[in-house]
Amino acid sequence: MGNDFLPVQRDALTNLFSRSHFLYAVAQAMPNAPTVSILLVNLDRFRMVNEHFSYADGDMVLRETAQRISTAIPMSATASRLCADEFAVALTDVDKDGAEAVAERVRLAIAEPHHIAGTEVIVTASVGIATGSHPQATAEQLLRQADAAVRCAKQLGSNQVRTDCARPPRELPPLMVETMLRHALRNRDLQIYYQPKVHAKSMQVVGAEALCRWRHPELGDIPPHAFIPIAESSDLILPIDEYVLRAVCEQGSTWLKQGYRVRTSVNISSRQFLQPSFPHLVEQALAESGLEPSLLELEITERTAMYDVERAVHILTKLRQIGVRIAIDDFGVGYSSLNYLMQFPVHTLKIDRSFTAGIQSAVNQTPIIGAIISLAKSLNLSVVAEGVETVQQFDFLRDSKCDEIQGYLFGAPVPPTSFQLSAFIATLQPRHPHFVPDDAHNLERFSEREWLDTVLTNVRRRPRLHELTSYLADAIVEHVPLDRLSLEFAENGAAFSAVHEVSLRDDVPARPVGTLIPVANSGLAFVQRTKQPVMCVDILHNPEFDDDYGLAAEGIQSVIRAPLLRGNRVFGTLNVQSTLERVYTEADRKRLQRTAERLSDALYAAYQDARQPVSHLYDAKTKLYHRAFLVELLTADAPSAWLSQAVQRPFSEWTTATAVVVSIANHENMDLLEGEQAVAYIGQCWSTHAVPNAVAIRMGANEVLVLAFDQPSLSVTHFLHQLRSHIQLLNVRADRLGDASQRLEVYTGQATGDWRAFWRVYADAREQALALQRANG
Ligand code: C2E
Ligand code: MG
Ligand code: MG
């Protein structure tokens, strides 16, 4: 799974791949591997090792575990430590059974005893497996599934291997599944995915099939075959079908309002179909949503239609009168005779996917497909082929005059937002009508200006950054394709920037609002230098910045970063990101630049608003925080999180604090301006020698406090050393000039102690400084 251009990032403790590198490597390998399995290995009760022994012993166990995993897996596998006590392995050339065998080997190797402080300690592991292949599954999805499987393993008592969690429902007693399903319905854990149907001749998306997914909070995603049959054996299928029908009508109607006509089909169980009230339900769902009946298609299986032919004909006729379309699903595997078929008032036949799969198989199925298509044509029905996965299958079907194609070749079932993006926006549909090419007519240009005016008004109305970011994503996606939008803000020269990100797709993660990332690694540093937008159309093959590797690992392939300017200074970037390769054009780049230009001031204001809680506590002249800042910090619920946000630099949690008090002794002999300059001098010195895990606060007219967290001694000492030599220099200069008023008499004191007893620590440090001052004069 190696690749030749990515600098390998490794976990310092175990020397395994880092999480981001692992995801990147898997994403790279997936298109070329028939299947990929991810094993997620989570140590059981590992915390107890740290608690009973030491952190060093804990580290030793982790290193040893990494070692054992590496020897238990095949050479071609990729291993990573994802975080704390969680490891992952990607396998590319073994099948599902093979993956289970490897997982078992890993589990046994880990369970061998460790020797800690003269005792034998056994640390077991729970292993979750997810298997999938490109493009139906992404690395992230597999990891999520494997994660669900691990949680499943833990629930079932730890120290075991679980494959996908779709299994338990079938293993569980049907009654229990039924109960869980009832909960799911109530909690809206049933979600509807959409799979595109493509017109064979034009290759345009013309419709979608709605397919139900059960997202179980612990067991993960459960596919329909694991629960629909159980639901069908009870009445539970009735509310499920009703729920799906209503939701699909709502979605179809929303799309219609947005200008997209998508004919969507819904699977109807035979129980539901045979309910006397069913046609009425359909009418109701249509009326309540306002969907055009012709945009709704009902799929019933051949078996359902054949169960009671007379009744079926009666119901189908009613449905036809309502104006909905009807398709016979899984056609060819049932027993409908031609005679009956001619009686059914239906529109479409869907060729069962077992026939499609047979197109290239040893048992040639092509004559049957040819026969079904010509039968359909003679009855004036349209034909859809299901399960199309290869180009050969597609070619054969199109040449055989099959009308529509459905299958992984054109897209797996996906959530509605993703469907919308992939089906209408990014590829097949023309872009939004007021999308304006650059050399467009003036009149059309005007419409972009109008659009920008509207966006600006809305941005000004929504000062809160997270709302604003999601509004921007929705607004901009109408003109520039995007799957994720982010705003990145950084003070001039700051080492970290704050990221505000929104993803429009369920399968693309977004960082928590306000995440701090190093500026040096991101495209922002480059944009700050050049003040120009940068565009990378193919991150996967031509990453430009360190940041890009992380983006690629998350499935992003193209980005545009546009500068947000305040005067001549870049205070951030507006970024659009797409999972499609080469999707952005020069026109997009320019449009985003114009958008960023127009919104810069409003975005700056929103950014400052977000920082408001502390920006008024900072004195830009002296580069020091006010005393009130300390009070806020001391009373914050989560001090480290509060401080990270406040100073836009990451701080990890601390237990001890070091206080350094810097006091200017001759301050009272200075006039106001000189006094302020003296304090600013210390602030200046602080900002050039700033200690990473510390902040500087002005405690009084002549006193500065440097507050450092957890083991800062060396860096604090360095700062104090620098401060003293600066002041010495200043004083030598003052003496040479013969101007005693320019001398600075500074005394310092330092103390370390429990953060919870901060005022004590501070008082100690202050007392030291004052004692020195008293001793000297
Ligand atoms: P179906 O109606 O025949 O749906 C097509 C199935 O084929 C879907 O499986 C779809 O994901 C899968 N498929 C699509 N393209 C390909 C491909 O290229 N290769 C392969 N191997 N498979 C492909 P899914 O989503 O697992 O659904 C299975 C069945 O569950 C459906 O078969 C349908 O009978 C039933 N079902 C799904 N959702 C609902 C629902 O909301 N209500 C009812 N009553 N039944 C549902
Ligand atoms: Mg179907
Ligand atoms: Mg089917």
GROMACS .gro file of C-alpha atoms and ligand atoms in nm, residues 197 209-211 265-268 299-301 329-330 350 386 406, ligand 2:
model
   17
  197LYS     CA    1  -3.136   0.552  -1.209
  209GLU     CA    2  -3.484   0.438  -0.585
  210ALA     CA    3  -3.543   0.503  -0.217
  211LEU     CA    4  -3.388   0.235   0.000
  265SER     CA    5  -3.949   0.489  -0.653
  266VAL     CA    6  -4.048   0.335  -0.322
  267ASN     CA    7  -4.052  -0.035  -0.242
  268ILE     CA    8  -4.389  -0.151  -0.119
  299GLU     CA    9  -4.215  -0.092  -0.682
  300ILE     CA   10  -4.394  -0.415  -0.606
  301THR     CA   11  -4.236  -0.751  -0.657
  329ASP     CA   12  -3.944  -0.531  -0.909
  330ASP     CA   13  -3.709  -0.829  -0.922
  350LYS     CA   14  -3.709  -0.409  -1.332
  386GLU     CA   15  -3.069  -0.349  -1.152
  406GLN     CA   16  -2.934   0.123  -1.180
  779MG      MG   17  -3.670  -0.212  -0.542
   0.00000   0.00000   0.00000
